[in-house]
JSON list of C-alpha atoms in Angstrom, two decimals:
[
{"chain": "A", "resi": 1212, "resn": "THR", "atom": "CA", "xyz": [-28.21, 20.37, 3.86]},
{"chain": "A", "resi": 1213, "resn": "LYS", "atom": "CA", "xyz": [-26.40, 22.98, 5.35]},
{"chain": "A", "resi": 1214, "resn": "HIS", "atom": "CA", "xyz": [-25.78, 26.61, 3.60]},
{"chain": "A", "resi": 1215, "resn": "PHE", "atom": "CA", "xyz": [-23.22, 28.96, 4.60]},
{"chain": "A", "resi": 1216, "resn": "LEU", "atom": "CA", "xyz": [-21.27, 32.21, 3.36]},
{"chain": "A", "resi": 1217, "resn": "VAL", "atom": "CA", "xyz": [-16.92, 32.17, 3.31]},
{"chain": "A", "resi": 1218, "resn": "ARG", "atom": "CA", "xyz": [-15.72, 35.66, 2.89]},
{"chain": "A", "resi": 1219, "resn": "THR", "atom": "CA", "xyz": [-12.67, 35.33, 1.17]},
{"chain": "A", "resi": 1220, "resn": "PRO", "atom": "CA", "xyz": [-9.49, 37.39, 1.82]},
{"chain": "A", "resi": 1221, "resn": "ALA", "atom": "CA", "xyz": [-9.69, 39.69, -1.03]},
{"chain": "A", "resi": 1222, "resn": "GLY", "atom": "CA", "xyz": [-13.22, 40.54, 0.12]},
{"chain": "A", "resi": 1223, "resn": "LYS", "atom": "CA", "xyz": [-15.24, 38.20, -1.93]},
{"chain": "A", "resi": 1224, "resn": "TYR", "atom": "CA", "xyz": [-17.99, 35.89, -0.86]},
{"chain": "A", "resi": 1225, "resn": "HIS", "atom": "CA", "xyz": [-18.46, 32.24, -1.64]},
{"chain": "A", "resi": 1226, "resn": "LEU", "atom": "CA", "xyz": [-21.46, 29.92, -1.14]},
{"chain": "A", "resi": 1227, "resn": "ALA", "atom": "CA", "xyz": [-20.04, 26.78, 0.68]},
{"chain": "A", "resi": 1228, "resn": "GLY", "atom": "CA", "xyz": [-22.60, 23.76, 2.27]},
{"chain": "A", "resi": 1229, "resn": "SER", "atom": "CA", "xyz": [-22.80, 20.09, 2.78]},
{"chain": "A", "resi": 1230, "resn": "LEU", "atom": "CA", "xyz": [-25.37, 17.69, 1.90]},
{"chain": "A", "resi": 1231, "resn": "THR", "atom": "CA", "xyz": [-25.80, 14.15, 3.39]},
{"chain": "A", "resi": 1232, "resn": "VAL", "atom": "CA", "xyz": [-26.98, 11.60, 0.36]},
{"chain": "A", "resi": 1233, "resn": "ALA", "atom": "CA", "xyz": [-29.50, 8.64, 0.95]},
{"chain": "A", "resi": 1234, "resn": "LYS", "atom": "CA", "xyz": [-27.22, 6.08, -0.22]},
{"chain": "A", "resi": 1235, "resn": "PRO", "atom": "CA", "xyz": [-23.24, 5.82, -0.72]},
{"chain": "A", "resi": 1236, "resn": "VAL", "atom": "CA", "xyz": [-22.09, 7.43, -3.74]},
{"chain": "A", "resi": 1237, "resn": "THR", "atom": "CA", "xyz": [-20.48, 5.17, -5.76]},
{"chain": "A", "resi": 1238, "resn": "VAL", "atom": "CA", "xyz": [-18.54, 4.41, -9.31]},
{"chain": "A", "resi": 1239, "resn": "GLU", "atom": "CA", "xyz": [-22.12, 3.06, -10.78]},
{"chain": "A", "resi": 1240, "resn": "ASN", "atom": "CA", "xyz": [-24.56, 6.05, -9.07]},
{"chain": "A", "resi": 1241, "resn": "ILE", "atom": "CA", "xyz": [-21.91, 8.74, -9.28]},
{"chain": "A", "resi": 1242, "resn": "GLY", "atom": "CA", "xyz": [-23.88, 9.81, -12.53]},
{"chain": "A", "resi": 1243, "resn": "MET", "atom": "CA", "xyz": [-26.86, 10.62, -10.37]},
{"chain": "A", "resi": 1244, "resn": "LEU", "atom": "CA", "xyz": [-25.21, 13.92, -8.86]},
{"chain": "A", "resi": 1245, "resn": "ASP", "atom": "CA", "xyz": [-24.26, 14.93, -12.12]},
{"chain": "A", "resi": 1246, "resn": "PRO", "atom": "CA", "xyz": [-26.99, 17.96, -11.67]},
{"chain": "A", "resi": 1247, "resn": "LEU", "atom": "CA", "xyz": [-25.59, 19.25, -8.85]},
{"chain": "A", "resi": 1248, "resn": "PHE", "atom": "CA", "xyz": [-22.54, 20.26, -10.95]},
{"chain": "A", "resi": 1249, "resn": "SER", "atom": "CA", "xyz": [-22.15, 23.45, -12.64]},
{"chain": "A", "resi": 1250, "resn": "ASP", "atom": "CA", "xyz": [-19.75, 26.26, -13.73]},
{"chain": "A", "resi": 1251, "resn": "LYS", "atom": "CA", "xyz": [-20.34, 27.77, -10.46]},
{"chain": "A", "resi": 1252, "resn": "PHE", "atom": "CA", "xyz": [-20.93, 24.85, -8.27]},
{"chain": "A", "resi": 1253, "resn": "THR", "atom": "CA", "xyz": [-18.51, 21.84, -7.56]},
{"chain": "A", "resi": 1254, "resn": "LEU", "atom": "CA", "xyz": [-19.46, 19.14, -5.31]},
{"chain": "A", "resi": 1255, "resn": "THR", "atom": "CA", "xyz": [-16.74, 17.30, -3.63]},
{"chain": "A", "resi": 1256, "resn": "GLY", "atom": "CA", "xyz": [-15.52, 14.77, -0.60]},
{"chain": "A", "resi": 1257, "resn": "TRP", "atom": "CA", "xyz": [-13.84, 11.56, -0.20]},
{"chain": "A", "resi": 1258, "resn": "SER", "atom": "CA", "xyz": [-16.58, 9.46, -1.19]},
{"chain": "A", "resi": 1259, "resn": "VAL", "atom": "CA", "xyz": [-17.02, 11.59, -4.41]},
{"chain": "A", "resi": 1260, "resn": "ILE", "atom": "CA", "xyz": [-13.10, 11.53, -4.79]},
{"chain": "A", "resi": 1261, "resn": "GLN", "atom": "CA", "xyz": [-12.68, 7.77, -4.76]},
{"chain": "A", "resi": 1262, "resn": "ALA", "atom": "CA", "xyz": [-15.65, 7.24, -7.14]},
{"chain": "A", "resi": 1263, "resn": "VAL", "atom": "CA", "xyz": [-14.13, 9.49, -9.55]},
{"chain": "A", "resi": 1264, "resn": "LEU", "atom": "CA", "xyz": [-10.53, 8.00, -9.13]},
{"chain": "A", "resi": 1265, "resn": "GLN", "atom": "CA", "xyz": [-10.94, 4.74, -8.73]},
{"chain": "A", "resi": 1266, "resn": "PRO", "atom": "CA", "xyz": [-11.41, 3.59, -12.58]},
{"chain": "A", "resi": 1267, "resn": "ARG", "atom": "CA", "xyz": [-8.48, 5.50, -13.16]},
{"chain": "A", "resi": 1268, "resn": "VAL", "atom": "CA", "xyz": [-6.71, 4.21, -10.47]},
{"chain": "A", "resi": 1269, "resn": "LYS", "atom": "CA", "xyz": [-7.51, 0.72, -11.19]},
{"chain": "A", "resi": 1270, "resn": "LYS", "atom": "CA", "xyz": [-6.48, 1.19, -15.13]},
{"chain": "A", "resi": 1271, "resn": "ASP", "atom": "CA", "xyz": [-3.17, 2.90, -14.41]},
{"chain": "A", "resi": 1272, "resn": "PHE", "atom": "CA", "xyz": [-2.33, 0.43, -11.14]},
{"chain": "A", "resi": 1273, "resn": "LEU", "atom": "CA", "xyz": [-2.59, -2.34, -14.17]},
{"chain": "A", "resi": 1274, "resn": "MET", "atom": "CA", "xyz": [-0.51, -0.05, -17.16]},
{"chain": "A", "resi": 1275, "resn": "ILE", "atom": "CA", "xyz": [1.82, 0.31, -14.51]},
{"chain": "A", "resi": 1276, "resn": "PHE", "atom": "CA", "xyz": [2.35, -2.73, -12.56]},
{"chain": "A", "resi": 1277, "resn": "LEU", "atom": "CA", "xyz": [2.74, -5.56, -15.24]},
{"chain": "A", "resi": 1278, "resn": "PRO", "atom": "CA", "xyz": [5.65, -3.39, -16.95]},
{"chain": "A", "resi": 1279, "resn": "ALA", "atom": "CA", "xyz": [7.44, -2.53, -13.45]},
{"chain": "A", "resi": 1280, "resn": "THR", "atom": "CA", "xyz": [7.09, -6.63, -12.60]},
{"chain": "A", "resi": 1281, "resn": "ALA", "atom": "CA", "xyz": [9.02, -7.68, -15.49]},
{"chain": "A", "resi": 1282, "resn": "VAL", "atom": "CA", "xyz": [11.62, -4.86, -15.31]},
{"chain": "A", "resi": 1283, "resn": "LEU", "atom": "CA", "xyz": [11.71, -6.29, -10.92]},
{"chain": "A", "resi": 1284, "resn": "LEU", "atom": "CA", "xyz": [12.36, -9.68, -12.07]},
{"chain": "A", "resi": 1285, "resn": "LEU", "atom": "CA", "xyz": [14.74, -8.83, -13.98]},
{"chain": "A", "resi": 1286, "resn": "THR", "atom": "CA", "xyz": [16.49, -6.34, -11.78]},
{"chain": "A", "resi": 1287, "resn": "LEU", "atom": "CA", "xyz": [16.18, -9.30, -8.85]},
{"chain": "A", "resi": 1288, "resn": "VAL", "atom": "CA", "xyz": [18.27, -12.06, -10.73]},
{"chain": "A", "resi": 1289, "resn": "GLY", "atom": "CA", "xyz": [20.93, -9.22, -12.10]},
{"chain": "A", "resi": 1290, "resn": "ILE", "atom": "CA", "xyz": [21.20, -8.21, -8.08]},
{"chain": "A", "resi": 1291, "resn": "PHE", "atom": "CA", "xyz": [21.39, -11.85, -7.30]},
{"chain": "A", "resi": 1292, "resn": "ARG", "atom": "CA", "xyz": [22.96, -13.05, -10.30]},
{"chain": "A", "resi": 1293, "resn": "SER", "atom": "CA", "xyz": [20.89, -16.45, -9.07]},
{"chain": "A", "resi": 1294, "resn": "PHE", "atom": "CA", "xyz": [17.36, -17.32, -10.36]},
{"chain": "A", "resi": 1295, "resn": "ARG", "atom": "CA", "xyz": [16.95, -19.00, -6.61]},
{"chain": "A", "resi": 1296, "resn": "ASP", "atom": "CA", "xyz": [17.41, -16.56, -4.82]},
{"chain": "A", "resi": 1297, "resn": "ALA", "atom": "CA", "xyz": [15.06, -14.18, -7.16]},
{"chain": "A", "resi": 1298, "resn": "ALA", "atom": "CA", "xyz": [12.52, -17.08, -6.83]},
{"chain": "A", "resi": 1299, "resn": "ILE", "atom": "CA", "xyz": [12.60, -16.85, -2.79]},
{"chain": "A", "resi": 1300, "resn": "SER", "atom": "CA", "xyz": [12.48, -12.99, -3.43]},
{"chain": "A", "resi": 1301, "resn": "ILE", "atom": "CA", "xyz": [9.76, -13.03, -5.06]},
{"chain": "A", "resi": 1302, "resn": "SER", "atom": "CA", "xyz": [7.58, -15.82, -3.05]},
{"chain": "A", "resi": 1303, "resn": "VAL", "atom": "CA", "xyz": [7.70, -13.98, -0.03]},
{"chain": "A", "resi": 1304, "resn": "LEU", "atom": "CA", "xyz": [6.83, -11.02, -1.58]},
{"chain": "A", "resi": 1305, "resn": "LEU", "atom": "CA", "xyz": [3.57, -12.77, -3.25]},
{"chain": "A", "resi": 1306, "resn": "ILE", "atom": "CA", "xyz": [3.04, -14.63, 0.30]},
{"chain": "A", "resi": 1307, "resn": "SER", "atom": "CA", "xyz": [2.69, -10.82, 1.54]},
{"chain": "A", "resi": 1308, "resn": "LEU", "atom": "CA", "xyz": [0.26, -9.45, -0.45]},
{"chain": "A", "resi": 1309, "resn": "ALA", "atom": "CA", "xyz": [-1.64, -12.98, -0.72]},
{"chain": "A", "resi": 1310, "resn": "LEU", "atom": "CA", "xyz": [-2.23, -12.12, 3.05]},
{"chain": "A", "resi": 1311, "resn": "VAL", "atom": "CA", "xyz": [-2.85, -9.03, 3.05]},
{"chain": "A", "resi": 1312, "resn": "ASN", "atom": "CA", "xyz": [-5.39, -9.21, 0.44]},
{"chain": "A", "resi": 1313, "resn": "ALA", "atom": "CA", "xyz": [-6.74, -12.34, 2.40]},
{"chain": "A", "resi": 1314, "resn": "ILE", "atom": "CA", "xyz": [-7.25, -9.79, 5.58]},
{"chain": "A", "resi": 1315, "resn": "VAL", "atom": "CA", "xyz": [-9.21, -7.16, 3.02]},
{"chain": "A", "resi": 1316, "resn": "ALA", "atom": "CA", "xyz": [-11.32, -10.04, 2.08]},
{"chain": "A", "resi": 1317, "resn": "ALA", "atom": "CA", "xyz": [-11.82, -11.56, 5.45]},
{"chain": "A", "resi": 1318, "resn": "THR", "atom": "CA", "xyz": [-12.78, -8.07, 7.55]},
{"chain": "A", "resi": 1319, "resn": "GLY", "atom": "CA", "xyz": [-15.13, -6.43, 4.85]},
{"chain": "A", "resi": 1320, "resn": "GLN", "atom": "CA", "xyz": [-12.86, -3.59, 3.91]},
{"chain": "A", "resi": 1321, "resn": "THR", "atom": "CA", "xyz": [-12.59, -2.41, 0.58]},
{"chain": "A", "resi": 1322, "resn": "TRP", "atom": "CA", "xyz": [-9.55, -1.46, -1.62]},
{"chain": "A", "resi": 1323, "resn": "ASN", "atom": "CA", "xyz": [-9.43, 2.33, -2.34]},
{"chain": "A", "resi": 1324, "resn": "PHE", "atom": "CA", "xyz": [-7.38, 4.73, -4.14]},
{"chain": "A", "resi": 1325, "resn": "LEU", "atom": "CA", "xyz": [-5.49, 5.33, -0.59]},
{"chain": "A", "resi": 1326, "resn": "SER", "atom": "CA", "xyz": [-5.55, 1.93, 0.73]},
{"chain": "A", "resi": 1327, "resn": "VAL", "atom": "CA", "xyz": [-3.94, 0.42, -2.47]},
{"chain": "A", "resi": 1328, "resn": "MET", "atom": "CA", "xyz": [-0.87, 2.63, -2.25]},
{"chain": "A", "resi": 1329, "resn": "ALA", "atom": "CA", "xyz": [-0.24, -0.50, 0.51]},
{"chain": "A", "resi": 1330, "resn": "ILE", "atom": "CA", "xyz": [0.87, -2.26, -2.52]},
{"chain": "A", "resi": 1331, "resn": "PRO", "atom": "CA", "xyz": [4.08, -0.89, -3.60]},
{"chain": "A", "resi": 1332, "resn": "LEU", "atom": "CA", "xyz": [5.09, -0.28, 0.14]},
{"chain": "A", "resi": 1333, "resn": "ILE", "atom": "CA", "xyz": [4.61, -3.93, 0.83]},
{"chain": "A", "resi": 1334, "resn": "VAL", "atom": "CA", "xyz": [6.90, -4.67, -2.31]},
{"chain": "A", "resi": 1335, "resn": "GLY", "atom": "CA", "xyz": [9.25, -2.16, -1.87]},
{"chain": "A", "resi": 1336, "resn": "THR", "atom": "CA", "xyz": [10.29, -3.04, 1.60]},
{"chain": "A", "resi": 1337, "resn": "GLY", "atom": "CA", "xyz": [9.72, -6.81, 0.66]},
{"chain": "A", "resi": 1338, "resn": "ILE", "atom": "CA", "xyz": [12.43, -6.82, -2.02]},
{"chain": "A", "resi": 1339, "resn": "ASP", "atom": "CA", "xyz": [14.69, -4.18, 0.40]},
{"chain": "A", "resi": 1340, "resn": "TYR", "atom": "CA", "xyz": [14.33, -6.58, 3.36]},
{"chain": "A", "resi": 1341, "resn": "SER", "atom": "CA", "xyz": [14.53, -9.75, 1.20]},
{"chain": "A", "resi": 1342, "resn": "ILE", "atom": "CA", "xyz": [18.48, -8.81, -0.60]},
{"chain": "A", "resi": 1343, "resn": "HIS", "atom": "CA", "xyz": [19.78, -7.44, 2.71]},
{"chain": "A", "resi": 1344, "resn": "LEU", "atom": "CA", "xyz": [18.90, -10.76, 4.23]},
{"chain": "A", "resi": 1345, "resn": "ILE", "atom": "CA", "xyz": [20.28, -13.07, 1.50]},
{"chain": "A", "resi": 1346, "resn": "PHE", "atom": "CA", "xyz": [23.20, -11.55, 1.03]},
{"chain": "A", "resi": 1347, "resn": "ALA", "atom": "CA", "xyz": [23.03, -11.72, 4.62]},
{"chain": "A", "resi": 1348, "resn": "LEU", "atom": "CA", "xyz": [23.11, -15.23, 5.02]},
{"chain": "A", "resi": 1349, "resn": "ARG", "atom": "CA", "xyz": [25.78, -15.44, 1.87]},
{"chain": "A", "resi": 1350, "resn": "ARG", "atom": "CA", "xyz": [28.20, -13.31, 3.69]},
{"chain": "A", "resi": 1351, "resn": "SER", "atom": "CA", "xyz": [27.77, -15.91, 7.18]},
{"chain": "A", "resi": 1352, "resn": "GLY", "atom": "CA", "xyz": [27.72, -19.16, 5.26]},
{"chain": "A", "resi": 1353, "resn": "GLY", "atom": "CA", "xyz": [23.99, -19.38, 6.23]},
{"chain": "A", "resi": 1354, "resn": "ASP", "atom": "CA", "xyz": [24.40, -18.72, 10.15]},
{"chain": "A", "resi": 1355, "resn": "GLN", "atom": "CA", "xyz": [20.94, -17.84, 11.40]},
{"chain": "A", "resi": 1356, "resn": "GLY", "atom": "CA", "xyz": [22.33, -16.59, 14.88]},
{"chain": "A", "resi": 1357, "resn": "GLN", "atom": "CA", "xyz": [24.95, -14.13, 12.58]},
{"chain": "A", "resi": 1358, "resn": "VAL", "atom": "CA", "xyz": [21.96, -13.32, 10.06]},
{"chain": "A", "resi": 1359, "resn": "TRP", "atom": "CA", "xyz": [19.88, -12.20, 13.33]},
{"chain": "A", "resi": 1360, "resn": "ASN", "atom": "CA", "xyz": [22.32, -10.05, 15.23]},
{"chain": "A", "resi": 1361, "resn": "GLY", "atom": "CA", "xyz": [23.22, -7.95, 12.08]},
{"chain": "A", "resi": 1362, "resn": "ALA", "atom": "CA", "xyz": [20.97, -7.69, 9.17]},
{"chain": "A", "resi": 1363, "resn": "GLY", "atom": "CA", "xyz": [17.86, -9.43, 10.82]},
{"chain": "A", "resi": 1364, "resn": "LYS", "atom": "CA", "xyz": [17.55, -6.77, 13.91]},
{"chain": "A", "resi": 1365, "resn": "ALA", "atom": "CA", "xyz": [18.19, -3.79, 11.75]},
{"chain": "A", "resi": 1366, "resn": "ILE", "atom": "CA", "xyz": [15.56, -5.34, 9.42]},
{"chain": "A", "resi": 1367, "resn": "PHE", "atom": "CA", "xyz": [13.22, -5.65, 12.70]},
{"chain": "A", "resi": 1368, "resn": "PHE", "atom": "CA", "xyz": [13.26, -2.44, 13.99]},
{"chain": "A", "resi": 1369, "resn": "CYS", "atom": "CA", "xyz": [13.11, -0.75, 10.73]},
{"chain": "A", "resi": 1370, "resn": "GLY", "atom": "CA", "xyz": [9.74, -2.24, 9.83]},
{"chain": "A", "resi": 1371, "resn": "ALA", "atom": "CA", "xyz": [8.32, -2.20, 13.84]},
{"chain": "A", "resi": 1372, "resn": "SER", "atom": "CA", "xyz": [9.04, 1.51, 13.29]},
{"chain": "A", "resi": 1373, "resn": "THR", "atom": "CA", "xyz": [7.17, 1.88, 10.03]},
{"chain": "A", "resi": 1374, "resn": "ALA", "atom": "CA", "xyz": [4.26, -0.05, 10.68]},
{"chain": "A", "resi": 1375, "resn": "ILE", "atom": "CA", "xyz": [4.08, 1.91, 13.96]},
{"chain": "A", "resi": 1376, "resn": "GLY", "atom": "CA", "xyz": [4.12, 5.82, 11.76]},
{"chain": "A", "resi": 1377, "resn": "PHE", "atom": "CA", "xyz": [1.60, 3.97, 9.60]},
{"chain": "A", "resi": 1378, "resn": "GLY", "atom": "CA", "xyz": [-0.46, 2.37, 12.14]},
{"chain": "A", "resi": 1379, "resn": "SER", "atom": "CA", "xyz": [-1.10, 5.77, 13.48]},
{"chain": "A", "resi": 1380, "resn": "LEU", "atom": "CA", "xyz": [-3.29, 6.57, 10.98]},
{"chain": "A", "resi": 1381, "resn": "LEU", "atom": "CA", "xyz": [-5.68, 4.41, 12.93]},
{"chain": "A", "resi": 1382, "resn": "PHE", "atom": "CA", "xyz": [-6.61, 7.32, 15.24]},
{"chain": "A", "resi": 1383, "resn": "SER", "atom": "CA", "xyz": [-8.12, 9.34, 11.92]},
{"chain": "A", "resi": 1384, "resn": "SER", "atom": "CA", "xyz": [-11.39, 9.77, 12.05]},
{"chain": "A", "resi": 1385, "resn": "ASN", "atom": "CA", "xyz": [-11.38, 9.67, 8.18]},
{"chain": "A", "resi": 1386, "resn": "GLU", "atom": "CA", "xyz": [-12.53, 5.84, 6.58]},
{"chain": "A", "resi": 1387, "resn": "MET", "atom": "CA", "xyz": [-9.64, 6.63, 4.23]},
{"chain": "A", "resi": 1388, "resn": "LEU", "atom": "CA", "xyz": [-7.01, 7.08, 5.75]},
{"chain": "A", "resi": 1389, "resn": "TRP", "atom": "CA", "xyz": [-7.59, 4.41, 8.65]},
{"chain": "A", "resi": 1390, "resn": "SER", "atom": "CA", "xyz": [-7.63, 1.99, 6.32]},
{"chain": "A", "resi": 1391, "resn": "MET", "atom": "CA", "xyz": [-4.46, 3.36, 4.68]},
{"chain": "A", "resi": 1392, "resn": "GLY", "atom": "CA", "xyz": [-3.15, 2.85, 8.15]},
{"chain": "A", "resi": 1393, "resn": "LEU", "atom": "CA", "xyz": [-4.25, -0.46, 8.80]},
{"chain": "A", "resi": 1394, "resn": "LEU", "atom": "CA", "xyz": [-2.99, -2.35, 5.22]},
{"chain": "A", "resi": 1395, "resn": "CYS", "atom": "CA", "xyz": [-0.03, -0.56, 5.54]},
{"chain": "A", "resi": 1396, "resn": "GLY", "atom": "CA", "xyz": [0.65, -1.54, 9.11]},
{"chain": "A", "resi": 1397, "resn": "LEU", "atom": "CA", "xyz": [-0.23, -4.93, 8.62]},
{"chain": "A", "resi": 1398, "resn": "GLY", "atom": "CA", "xyz": [1.46, -5.22, 5.00]},
{"chain": "A", "resi": 1399, "resn": "ILE", "atom": "CA", "xyz": [4.59, -3.85, 6.87]},
{"chain": "A", "resi": 1400, "resn": "LEU", "atom": "CA", "xyz": [4.30, -6.59, 9.71]},
{"chain": "A", "resi": 1401, "resn": "ILE", "atom": "CA", "xyz": [3.61, -9.30, 7.57]},
{"chain": "A", "resi": 1402, "resn": "THR", "atom": "CA", "xyz": [6.44, -8.59, 5.10]},
{"chain": "A", "resi": 1403, "resn": "THR", "atom": "CA", "xyz": [8.90, -8.18, 8.43]},
{"chain": "A", "resi": 1404, "resn": "ALA", "atom": "CA", "xyz": [7.95, -11.86, 9.30]},
{"chain": "A", "resi": 1405, "resn": "LEU", "atom": "CA", "xyz": [8.18, -13.40, 6.61]},
{"chain": "A", "resi": 1406, "resn": "SER", "atom": "CA", "xyz": [11.37, -12.21, 5.68]},
{"chain": "A", "resi": 1407, "resn": "LEU", "atom": "CA", "xyz": [12.82, -13.01, 8.97]},
{"chain": "A", "resi": 1408, "resn": "PHE", "atom": "CA", "xyz": [11.65, -16.08, 9.42]},
{"chain": "A", "resi": 1409, "resn": "VAL", "atom": "CA", "xyz": [11.15, -17.80, 6.21]},
{"chain": "A", "resi": 1410, "resn": "ILE", "atom": "CA", "xyz": [14.22, -16.45, 3.55]},
{"chain": "A", "resi": 1411, "resn": "PRO", "atom": "CA", "xyz": [16.96, -18.05, 6.16]},
{"chain": "A", "resi": 1412, "resn": "GLY", "atom": "CA", "xyz": [14.49, -21.80, 5.60]},
{"chain": "A", "resi": 1413, "resn": "LEU", "atom": "CA", "xyz": [14.40, -21.25, 2.57]},
{"chain": "A", "resi": 1414, "resn": "TRP", "atom": "CA", "xyz": [17.49, -20.34, 0.95]},
{"chain": "A", "resi": 1415, "resn": "GLN", "atom": "CA", "xyz": [19.31, -23.05, 3.45]},
{"chain": "A", "resi": 1416, "resn": "ARG", "atom": "CA", "xyz": [16.75, -25.63, 1.56]},
{"chain": "A", "resi": 1417, "resn": "ARG", "atom": "CA", "xyz": [17.98, -24.21, -2.06]},
{"chain": "A", "resi": 1418, "resn": "GLY", "atom": "CA", "xyz": [21.51, -25.98, -1.36]},
{"chain": "A", "resi": 1419, "resn": "HIS", "atom": "CA", "xyz": [23.49, -22.93, -1.18]}
]
């Protein structure tokens, strides 16, 4: 452990410090730190914040995600005025989420309260890209060359720049920020690739 005094601008002194725990702090064992909390002392850190927020994030995620998914489906059907086009958009989105989750499992990563932000990001970009592409396909009559030279290139550069922006977090020394950058960057790249190379083929096979 390390302790030191911190002087505030008002001239008051506070005792601060750091300690190293023997085991990683998790949801299951965070109760062991309760004796260190009091009215005068507060223990914090990324691992403590993660252990405290993880159950709440999971609960809120389910309460928000399920109703939002229903609203999203209805909105897509209303926008496209076609169940088939809405199904294409949703299928690509689900594949993107499944691939990101597979990468998490294969690399031994874990979802935390920061990296879980990749999920709404993938959902938002996936829906956005699919709307632009499907309407571009409709306008061009399925001409993929025309679509690529218009909406396709715009989506490619948008996805690449967004992935680079989140990928910069890979240079962070904080593990949670690093995992957030990794999953957000990969999620955007996967969503962009699937949108550009899968949606046109699915759209044409649907008999439009």
